[in-house]
Coordinates of C-alpha atoms and ligand atoms in Angstrom, one line a residue:
X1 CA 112.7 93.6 66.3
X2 CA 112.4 95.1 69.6
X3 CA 112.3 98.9 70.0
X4 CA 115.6 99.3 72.5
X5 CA 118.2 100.1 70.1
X6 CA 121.1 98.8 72.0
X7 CA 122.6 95.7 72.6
X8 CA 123.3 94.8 76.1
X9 CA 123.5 91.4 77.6
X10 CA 122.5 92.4 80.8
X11 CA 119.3 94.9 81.3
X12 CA 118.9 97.5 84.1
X13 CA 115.5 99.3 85.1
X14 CA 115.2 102.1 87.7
X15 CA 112.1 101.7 89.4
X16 CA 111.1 105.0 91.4
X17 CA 108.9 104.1 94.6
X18 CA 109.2 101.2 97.0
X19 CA 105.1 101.0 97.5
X20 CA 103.6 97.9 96.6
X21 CA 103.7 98.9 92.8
X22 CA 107.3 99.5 92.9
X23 CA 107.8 95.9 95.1
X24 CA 105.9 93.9 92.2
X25 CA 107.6 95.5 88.9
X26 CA 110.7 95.3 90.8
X27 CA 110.5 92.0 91.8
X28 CA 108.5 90.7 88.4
X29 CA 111.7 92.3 86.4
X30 CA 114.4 90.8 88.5
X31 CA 112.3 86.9 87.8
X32 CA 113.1 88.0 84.1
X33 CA 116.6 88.0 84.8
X34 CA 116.7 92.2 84.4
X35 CA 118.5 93.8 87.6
X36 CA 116.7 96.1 89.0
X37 CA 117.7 100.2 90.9
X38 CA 115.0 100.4 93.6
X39 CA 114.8 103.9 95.0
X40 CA 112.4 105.0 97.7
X41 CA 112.4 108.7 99.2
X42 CA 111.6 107.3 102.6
X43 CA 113.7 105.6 104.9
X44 CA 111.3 102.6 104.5
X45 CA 109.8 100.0 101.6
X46 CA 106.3 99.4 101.3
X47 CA 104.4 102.8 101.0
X48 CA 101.3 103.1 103.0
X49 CA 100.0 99.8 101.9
X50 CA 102.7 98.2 104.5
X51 CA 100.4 100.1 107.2
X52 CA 97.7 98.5 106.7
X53 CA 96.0 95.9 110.0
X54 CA 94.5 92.7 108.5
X55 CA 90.7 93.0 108.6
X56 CA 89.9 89.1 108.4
X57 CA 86.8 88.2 110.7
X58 CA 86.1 84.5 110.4
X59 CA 87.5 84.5 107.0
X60 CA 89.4 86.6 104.9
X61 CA 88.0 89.6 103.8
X62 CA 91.0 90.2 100.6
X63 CA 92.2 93.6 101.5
X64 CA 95.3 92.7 100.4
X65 CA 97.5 93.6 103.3
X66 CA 99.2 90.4 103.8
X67 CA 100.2 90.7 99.6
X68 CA 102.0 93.5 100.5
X69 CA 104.2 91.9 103.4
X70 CA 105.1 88.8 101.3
X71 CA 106.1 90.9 98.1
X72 CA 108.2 93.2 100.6
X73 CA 110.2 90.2 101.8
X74 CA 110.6 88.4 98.2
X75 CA 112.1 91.7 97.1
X76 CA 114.6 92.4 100.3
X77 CA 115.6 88.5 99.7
X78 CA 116.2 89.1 95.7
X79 CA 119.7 89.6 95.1
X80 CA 119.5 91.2 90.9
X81 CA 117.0 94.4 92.9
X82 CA 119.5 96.7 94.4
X83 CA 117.7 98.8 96.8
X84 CA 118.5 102.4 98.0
X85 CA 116.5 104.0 100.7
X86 CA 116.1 107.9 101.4
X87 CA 117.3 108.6 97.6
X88 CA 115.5 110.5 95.1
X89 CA 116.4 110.9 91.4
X90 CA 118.0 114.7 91.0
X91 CA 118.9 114.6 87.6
X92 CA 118.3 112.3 84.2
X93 CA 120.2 112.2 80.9
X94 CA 119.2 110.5 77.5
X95 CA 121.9 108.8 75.6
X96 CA 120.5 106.0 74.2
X97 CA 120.2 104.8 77.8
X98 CA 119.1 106.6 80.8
X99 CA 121.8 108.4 82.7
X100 CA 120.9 109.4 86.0
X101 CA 121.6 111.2 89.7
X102 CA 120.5 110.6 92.6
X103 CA 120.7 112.3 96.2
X104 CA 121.4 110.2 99.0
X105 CA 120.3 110.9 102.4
X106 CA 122.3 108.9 105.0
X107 CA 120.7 106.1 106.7
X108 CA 122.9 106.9 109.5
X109 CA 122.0 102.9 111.3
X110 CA 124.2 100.8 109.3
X111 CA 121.5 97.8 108.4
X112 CA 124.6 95.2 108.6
X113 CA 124.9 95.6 112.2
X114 CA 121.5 96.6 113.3
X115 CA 119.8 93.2 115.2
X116 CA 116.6 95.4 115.5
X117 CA 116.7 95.1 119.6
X118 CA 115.4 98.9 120.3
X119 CA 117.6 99.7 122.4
X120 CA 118.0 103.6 120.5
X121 CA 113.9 103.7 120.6
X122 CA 113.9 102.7 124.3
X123 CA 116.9 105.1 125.2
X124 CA 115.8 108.2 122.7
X125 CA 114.8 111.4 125.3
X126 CA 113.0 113.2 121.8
X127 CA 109.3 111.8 120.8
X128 CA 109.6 110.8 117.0
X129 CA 112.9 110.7 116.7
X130 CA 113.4 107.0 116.4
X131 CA 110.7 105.6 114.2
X132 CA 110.1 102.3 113.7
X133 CA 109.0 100.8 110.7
X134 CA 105.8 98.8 110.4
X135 CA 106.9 95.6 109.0
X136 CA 109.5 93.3 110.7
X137 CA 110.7 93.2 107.2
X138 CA 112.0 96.2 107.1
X139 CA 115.9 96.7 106.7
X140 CA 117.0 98.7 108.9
X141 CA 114.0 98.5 111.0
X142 CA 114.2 101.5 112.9
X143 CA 114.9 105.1 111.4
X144 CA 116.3 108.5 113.0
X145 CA 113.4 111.5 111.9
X146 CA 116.2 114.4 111.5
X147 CA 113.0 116.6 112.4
X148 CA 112.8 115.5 115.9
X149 CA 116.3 114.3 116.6
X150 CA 118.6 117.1 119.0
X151 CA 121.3 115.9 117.2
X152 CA 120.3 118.1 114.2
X153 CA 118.6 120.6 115.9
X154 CA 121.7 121.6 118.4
X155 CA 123.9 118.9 118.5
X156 CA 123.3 118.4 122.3
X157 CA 122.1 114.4 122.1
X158 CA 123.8 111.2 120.9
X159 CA 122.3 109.0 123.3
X160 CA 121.0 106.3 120.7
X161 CA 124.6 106.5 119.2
X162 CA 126.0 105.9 122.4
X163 CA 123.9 103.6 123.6
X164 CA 123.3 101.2 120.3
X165 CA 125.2 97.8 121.3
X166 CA 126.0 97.1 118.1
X167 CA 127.9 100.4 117.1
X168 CA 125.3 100.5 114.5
X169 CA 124.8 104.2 114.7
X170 CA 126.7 106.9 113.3
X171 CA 124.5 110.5 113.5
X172 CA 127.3 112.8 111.5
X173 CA 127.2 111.8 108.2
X174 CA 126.3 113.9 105.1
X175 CA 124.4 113.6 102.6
X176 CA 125.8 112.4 98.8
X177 CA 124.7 111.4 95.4
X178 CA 125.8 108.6 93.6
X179 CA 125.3 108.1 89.5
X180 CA 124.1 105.0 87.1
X181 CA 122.8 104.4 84.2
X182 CA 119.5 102.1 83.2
X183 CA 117.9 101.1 80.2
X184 CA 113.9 101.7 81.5
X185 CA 112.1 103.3 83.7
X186 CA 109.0 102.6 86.2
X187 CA 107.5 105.2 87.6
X188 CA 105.7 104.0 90.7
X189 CA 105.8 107.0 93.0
X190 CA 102.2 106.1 94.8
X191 CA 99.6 108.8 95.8
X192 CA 99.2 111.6 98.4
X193 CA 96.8 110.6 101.1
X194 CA 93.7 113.8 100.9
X195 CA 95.3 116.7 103.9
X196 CA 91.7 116.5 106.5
X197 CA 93.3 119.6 107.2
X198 CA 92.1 121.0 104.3
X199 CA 88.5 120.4 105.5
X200 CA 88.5 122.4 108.6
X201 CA 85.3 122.0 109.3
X202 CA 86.2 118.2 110.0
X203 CA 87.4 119.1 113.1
X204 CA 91.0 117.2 112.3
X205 CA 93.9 118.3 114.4
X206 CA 91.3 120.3 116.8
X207 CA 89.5 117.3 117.9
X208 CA 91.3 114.5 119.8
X209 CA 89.1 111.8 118.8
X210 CA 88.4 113.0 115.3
X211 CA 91.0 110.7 113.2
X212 CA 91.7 109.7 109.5
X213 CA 91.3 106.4 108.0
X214 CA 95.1 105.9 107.7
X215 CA 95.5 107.2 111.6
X216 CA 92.7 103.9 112.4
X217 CA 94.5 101.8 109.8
X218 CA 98.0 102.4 111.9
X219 CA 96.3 102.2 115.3
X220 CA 95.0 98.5 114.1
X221 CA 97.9 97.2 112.9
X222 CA 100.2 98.6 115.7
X223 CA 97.9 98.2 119.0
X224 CA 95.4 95.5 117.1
X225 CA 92.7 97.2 118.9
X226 CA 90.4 100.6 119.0
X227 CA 90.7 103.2 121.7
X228 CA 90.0 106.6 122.0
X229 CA 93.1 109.1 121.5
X230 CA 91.7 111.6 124.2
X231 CA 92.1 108.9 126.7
X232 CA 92.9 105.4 125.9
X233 CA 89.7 104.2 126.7
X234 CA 87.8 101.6 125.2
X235 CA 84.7 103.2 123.1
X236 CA 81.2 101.8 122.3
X237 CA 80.4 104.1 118.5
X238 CA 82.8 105.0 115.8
X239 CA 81.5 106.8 112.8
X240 CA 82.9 106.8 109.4
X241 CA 82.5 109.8 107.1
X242 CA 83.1 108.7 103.2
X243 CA 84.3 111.0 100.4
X244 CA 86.5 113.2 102.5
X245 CA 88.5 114.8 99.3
X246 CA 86.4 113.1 97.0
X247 CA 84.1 113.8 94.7
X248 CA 84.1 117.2 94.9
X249 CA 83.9 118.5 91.0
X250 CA 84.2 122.3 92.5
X251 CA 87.2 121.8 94.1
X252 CA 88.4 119.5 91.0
X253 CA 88.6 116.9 93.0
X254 CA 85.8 115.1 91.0
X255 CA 87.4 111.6 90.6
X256 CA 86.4 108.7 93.2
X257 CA 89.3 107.3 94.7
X258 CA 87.8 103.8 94.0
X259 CA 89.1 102.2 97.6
X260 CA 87.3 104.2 100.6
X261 CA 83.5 102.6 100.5
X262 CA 85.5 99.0 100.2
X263 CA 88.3 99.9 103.3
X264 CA 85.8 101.6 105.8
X265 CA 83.4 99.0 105.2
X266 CA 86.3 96.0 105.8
X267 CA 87.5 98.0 109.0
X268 CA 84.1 98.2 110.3
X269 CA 83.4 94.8 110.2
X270 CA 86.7 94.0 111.6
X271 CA 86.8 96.2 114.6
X272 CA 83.0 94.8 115.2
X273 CA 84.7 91.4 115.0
X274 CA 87.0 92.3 117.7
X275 CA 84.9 94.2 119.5
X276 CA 81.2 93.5 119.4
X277 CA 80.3 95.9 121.4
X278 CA 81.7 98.7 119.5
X279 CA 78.9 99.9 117.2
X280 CA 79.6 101.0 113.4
X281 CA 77.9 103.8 111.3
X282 CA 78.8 104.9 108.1
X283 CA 78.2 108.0 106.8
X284 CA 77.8 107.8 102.7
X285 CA 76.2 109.8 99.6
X286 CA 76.3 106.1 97.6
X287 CA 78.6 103.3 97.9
X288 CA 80.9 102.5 95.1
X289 CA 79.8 98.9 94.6
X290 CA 82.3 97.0 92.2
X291 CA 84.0 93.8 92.0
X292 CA 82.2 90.1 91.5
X293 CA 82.6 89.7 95.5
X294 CA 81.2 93.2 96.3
X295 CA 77.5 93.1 96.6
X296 CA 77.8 89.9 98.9
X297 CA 80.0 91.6 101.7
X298 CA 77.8 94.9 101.2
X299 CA 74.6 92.7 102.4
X300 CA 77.0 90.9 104.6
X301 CA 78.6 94.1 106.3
X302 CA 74.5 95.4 106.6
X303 CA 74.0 92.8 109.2
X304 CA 76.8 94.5 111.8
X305 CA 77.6 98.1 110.7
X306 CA 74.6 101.0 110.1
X307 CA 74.6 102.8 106.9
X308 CA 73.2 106.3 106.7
X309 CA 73.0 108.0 103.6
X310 CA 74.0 111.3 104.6
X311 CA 76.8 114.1 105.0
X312 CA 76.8 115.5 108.5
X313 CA 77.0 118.9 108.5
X314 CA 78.8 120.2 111.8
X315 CA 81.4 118.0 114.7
X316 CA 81.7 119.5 117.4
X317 CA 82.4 118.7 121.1
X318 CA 80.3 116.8 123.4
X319 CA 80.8 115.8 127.1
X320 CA 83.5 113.2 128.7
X321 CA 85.4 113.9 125.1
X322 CA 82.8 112.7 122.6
X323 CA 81.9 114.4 119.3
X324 CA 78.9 115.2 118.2
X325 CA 78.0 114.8 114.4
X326 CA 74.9 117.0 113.5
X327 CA 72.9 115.5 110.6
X328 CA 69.4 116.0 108.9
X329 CA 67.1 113.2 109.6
X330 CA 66.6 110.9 106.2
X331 CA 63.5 112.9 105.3
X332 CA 65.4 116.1 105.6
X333 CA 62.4 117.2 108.4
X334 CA 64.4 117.1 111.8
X335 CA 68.2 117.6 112.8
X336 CA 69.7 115.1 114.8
X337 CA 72.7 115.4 116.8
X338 CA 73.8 111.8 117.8
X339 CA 77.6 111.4 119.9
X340 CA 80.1 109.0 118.8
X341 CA 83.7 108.1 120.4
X342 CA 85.5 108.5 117.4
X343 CA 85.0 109.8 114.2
X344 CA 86.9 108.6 111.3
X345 CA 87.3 110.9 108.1
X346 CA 87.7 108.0 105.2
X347 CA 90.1 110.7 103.3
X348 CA 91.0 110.2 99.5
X349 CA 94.3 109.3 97.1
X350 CA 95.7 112.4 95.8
X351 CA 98.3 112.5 92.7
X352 CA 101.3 112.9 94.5
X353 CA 102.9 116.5 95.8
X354 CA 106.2 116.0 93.8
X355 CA 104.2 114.7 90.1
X356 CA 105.0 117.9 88.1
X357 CA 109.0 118.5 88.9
X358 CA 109.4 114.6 88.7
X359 CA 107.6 114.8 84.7
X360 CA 109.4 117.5 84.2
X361 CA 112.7 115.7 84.7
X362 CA 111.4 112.8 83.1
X363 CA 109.5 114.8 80.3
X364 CA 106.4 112.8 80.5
X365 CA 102.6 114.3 80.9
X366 CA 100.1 115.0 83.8
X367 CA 96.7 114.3 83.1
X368 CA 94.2 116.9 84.2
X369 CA 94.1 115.8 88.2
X370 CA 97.9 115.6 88.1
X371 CA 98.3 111.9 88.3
X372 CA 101.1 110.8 85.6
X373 CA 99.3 109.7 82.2
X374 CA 99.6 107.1 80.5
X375 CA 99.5 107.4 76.6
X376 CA 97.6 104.4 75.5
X377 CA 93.7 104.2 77.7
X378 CA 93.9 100.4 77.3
X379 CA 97.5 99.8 78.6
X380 CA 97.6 102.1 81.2
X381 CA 101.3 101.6 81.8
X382 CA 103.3 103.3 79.0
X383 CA 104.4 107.2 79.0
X384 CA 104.6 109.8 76.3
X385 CA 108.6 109.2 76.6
X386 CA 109.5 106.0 75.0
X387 CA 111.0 103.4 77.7
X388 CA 109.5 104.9 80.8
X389 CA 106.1 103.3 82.3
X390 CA 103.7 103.7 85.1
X391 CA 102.1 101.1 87.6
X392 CA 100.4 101.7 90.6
X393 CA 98.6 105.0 91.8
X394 CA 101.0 107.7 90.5
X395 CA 98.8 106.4 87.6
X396 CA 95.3 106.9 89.0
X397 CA 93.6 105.5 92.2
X398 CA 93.6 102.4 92.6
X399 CA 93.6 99.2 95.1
X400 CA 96.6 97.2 96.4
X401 CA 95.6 93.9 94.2
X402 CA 95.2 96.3 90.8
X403 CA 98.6 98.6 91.8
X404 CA 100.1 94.9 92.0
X405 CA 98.4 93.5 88.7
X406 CA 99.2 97.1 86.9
X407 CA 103.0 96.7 87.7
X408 CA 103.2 93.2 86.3
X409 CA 101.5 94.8 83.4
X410 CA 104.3 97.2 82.9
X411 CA 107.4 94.7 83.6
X412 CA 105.7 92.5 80.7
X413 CA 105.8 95.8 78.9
X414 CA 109.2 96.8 79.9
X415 CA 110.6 93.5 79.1
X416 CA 109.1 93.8 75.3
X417 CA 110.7 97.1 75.2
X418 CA 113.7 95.7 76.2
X419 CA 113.7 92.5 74.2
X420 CA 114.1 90.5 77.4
X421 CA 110.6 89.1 75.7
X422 CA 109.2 88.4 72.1
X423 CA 106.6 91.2 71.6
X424 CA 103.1 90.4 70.5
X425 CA 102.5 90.0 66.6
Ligands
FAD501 C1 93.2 105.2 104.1 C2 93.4 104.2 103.0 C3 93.2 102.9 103.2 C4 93.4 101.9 102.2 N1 93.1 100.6 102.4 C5 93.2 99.7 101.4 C6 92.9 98.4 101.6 O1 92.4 98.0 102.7 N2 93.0 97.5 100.6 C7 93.5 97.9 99.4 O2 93.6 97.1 98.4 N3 93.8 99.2 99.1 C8 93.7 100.1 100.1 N4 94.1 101.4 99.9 C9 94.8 101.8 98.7 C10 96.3 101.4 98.8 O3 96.8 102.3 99.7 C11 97.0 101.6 97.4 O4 96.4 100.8 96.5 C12 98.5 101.3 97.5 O5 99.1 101.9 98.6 C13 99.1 101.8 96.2 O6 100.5 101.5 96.2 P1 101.5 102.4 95.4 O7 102.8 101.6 95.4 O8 100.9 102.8 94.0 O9 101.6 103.8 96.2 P2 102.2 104.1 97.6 O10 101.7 103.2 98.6 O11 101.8 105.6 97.8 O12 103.8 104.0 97.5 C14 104.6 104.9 96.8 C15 106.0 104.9 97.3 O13 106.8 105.7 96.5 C16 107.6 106.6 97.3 N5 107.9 107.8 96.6 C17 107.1 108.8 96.3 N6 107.7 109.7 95.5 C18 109.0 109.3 95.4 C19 110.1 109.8 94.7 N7 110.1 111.0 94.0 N8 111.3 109.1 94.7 C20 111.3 107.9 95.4 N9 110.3 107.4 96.0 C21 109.1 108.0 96.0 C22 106.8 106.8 98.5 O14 107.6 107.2 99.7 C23 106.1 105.4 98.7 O15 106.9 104.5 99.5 C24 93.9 102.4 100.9 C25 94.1 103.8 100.7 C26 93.9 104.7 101.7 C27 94.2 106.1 101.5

């Protein structure tokens, strides 16, 4: 007997989060014939996996960005996942089923008429108020930033209204909530990329040319090559500092974030690729070597990038806008400054800001970081509250192909709690 107690022909799961986790359980549930509530807080699907640039040299080097671009379309082009962007649950009921609320924000460009020519990017006199998503796959594929917009500020533009060929546009709309009900949950909310702001001495946000891994993962897959921010130009070193927001047990921040030594290493090698000339150092206290494939591209990667196993201590400013990172020597005799083009902080995952008021409404735990836990170690994807399960990194750090195999894990899961699927003897 399964443990749902009642007795509906058709099943209906609310998956929270439209990052790759949320895309897979989404999109495994709806293959098992279970529709599925998709609802993302942001105005597009795919989390910050969808950011990522392909890092293939002369072969692939499985960093799973391409996963995340097919499992995004599979899920816009399945008709049993319903899919509401800029909503975020308010409220939550138990009554046998889940009852729930959600707050709407308007999408304000109606995706039905939108062809995605530009034309309210192009025309827009405000920096950041038309944003544009990163995937072609994205539905609508261009979003107004109330932040930045002058409609919401004074009222005095509606030029992208105006000027959108389509009539796709309508600024003045309010906000609303709509209500449903669902028989599961997935809670796939993602992670909080580490604030280098935090860090002062990083020099982030003072320094130009001092950028996060994310920041170099956008400017890839956007401009598909590396320049310096100061100036455009092209540069000839770029340094990587690991464990920014990691591993630091006196700032209880002692977890590793299990994906930093394996992306820095896969961007280095790609942007030597691209650019040969472009020289690679990265900065490390030990490298996190896991997976069957790893210690092959780590010997691989040694060829092309230089590894120094140190912290440096200081940035700060050298001539015609470089930086210069100050550093012991390796027998901790000599300091060394040595300038580099662009330094690039490879910051951590961090449980996410909105963890605690979301377990409070869904009366699940935090475990000691603040990650949603999971109450069986070898599962990993079911809750303290029956009928609500975790995939992905609002579980713990993890990589894109694990978030993806963890969310299968809990649709299987679901789908036993939901008797969509005999359960295990
Ligand atoms: C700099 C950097 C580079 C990386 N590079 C790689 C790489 O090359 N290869 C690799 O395998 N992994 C990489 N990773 C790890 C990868 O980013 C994660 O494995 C992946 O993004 C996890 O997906 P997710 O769905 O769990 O979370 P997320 O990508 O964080 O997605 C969560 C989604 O949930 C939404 N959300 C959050 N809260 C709510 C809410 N309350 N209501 C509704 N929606 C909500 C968010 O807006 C977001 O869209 C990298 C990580 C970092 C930090």
């Amino acid at each position: 007997m399964n443990e749902s107690s009642h007795n509906q022909t058709s099943k209906k799961v609310l998956v929270i989060g439209g990052g790759i986790a949320g895309l897979s359980a989404a999109y495994e549930l709806a293959r098992l014939n279970v529709d599925v509530d998709l609802v993302e807080k942001s105005s597009f699907l795919g989390g910050h996996a969808i950011q990522f640039c392909c890092k293939a040299d002369d072969e692939c080097q499985k960093c799973g960005a391409c996963s995340v671009e097919k499992r995004l379309l599979e899920v816009i082009e399945e008709p049993r996942i319903k899919i509401s962007l800029g909503s975020e649950l308010t409220g939550l009921n138990r009554n046998g089923r889940f009852s729930y609320t959600l707050s709407l924000r308007p999408l304000r460009i109606d995706p039905k008429k939108c062809t995605n020519c530009g034309v309210c990017l192009e025309k827009c006199p405000s920096d950041g108020a038309i944003v544009r998503g990163y995937s072609k796959n994205n539905v609508p594929l261009y979003a107004i930033d109330q932040n930045h917009c002058l409609f919401f500020k004074d009222g005095s533009c509606k030029v992208c209204q105006d000027a959108c060929p389509e009539k796709a546009i309508t600024l003045d709309q309010d906000n609303s909530q709509a209500s449903s009900e669902a028989d599961a949950i997935v809670v796939a909310t993602g992670f909080e990329a580490f604030d280098p702001l935090t860090r002062s001495w990083y020099g982030y946000g003072i320094h130009k040319n001092v950028i996060t891994a994310l920041d170099l993962e956008r400017i890839l897959r956007q401009k598909g090559e590396v320049l310096r921010p100061s100036d455009n130009n092209a540069c000839e070193k770029i340094a990587f500092i690991q464990c920014v927001g990691s591993r630091e047990p006196k700032l209880q921040h002692g977890f590793c974030s299990q994906v930093c030594c394996t992306y820095a290493m896969r961007m280095a090698q790609a942007i030597s690729h691209r650019s040969p000339e472009l020289k690679a150092t990265i900065f490390y206290m030990d490298i996190q070597n896991c997976g069957k494939d790893f210690p092959d591209f780590y010997m691989k990667c040694k060829e092309n990038i230089r590894f120094v196993r140190l912290a440096p201590y200081d940035i700060f400013p050298g001539e015609e806008d470089r930086l210069i990172l100050r550093y012991s020597d390796e027998k901790d005799v000599h300091l060394v400054d040595e300038a580099f083009d662009i330094v690039v902080l490879s910051i951590g995952i961090m449980p996410g800001l909105s963890n605690a008021s979301l377990a409070d409404l869904l009366k699940i735990d935090l475990d000691e970081y603040g990650f949603f836990a999971c109450s069986d170690p070898l599962d990993g994807t079911p809750t303290s509250q029956k009928g609500v399960f975790l995939a992905g990194t609002a579980q713990a750090p993890k990589n894109i192909a694990d978030s993806m195999a963890q969310a299968g894990q809990a649709a299987y899961r679901v789908a036993q709690y939901l008797g969509v699927m005999p359960c295990p003897k």
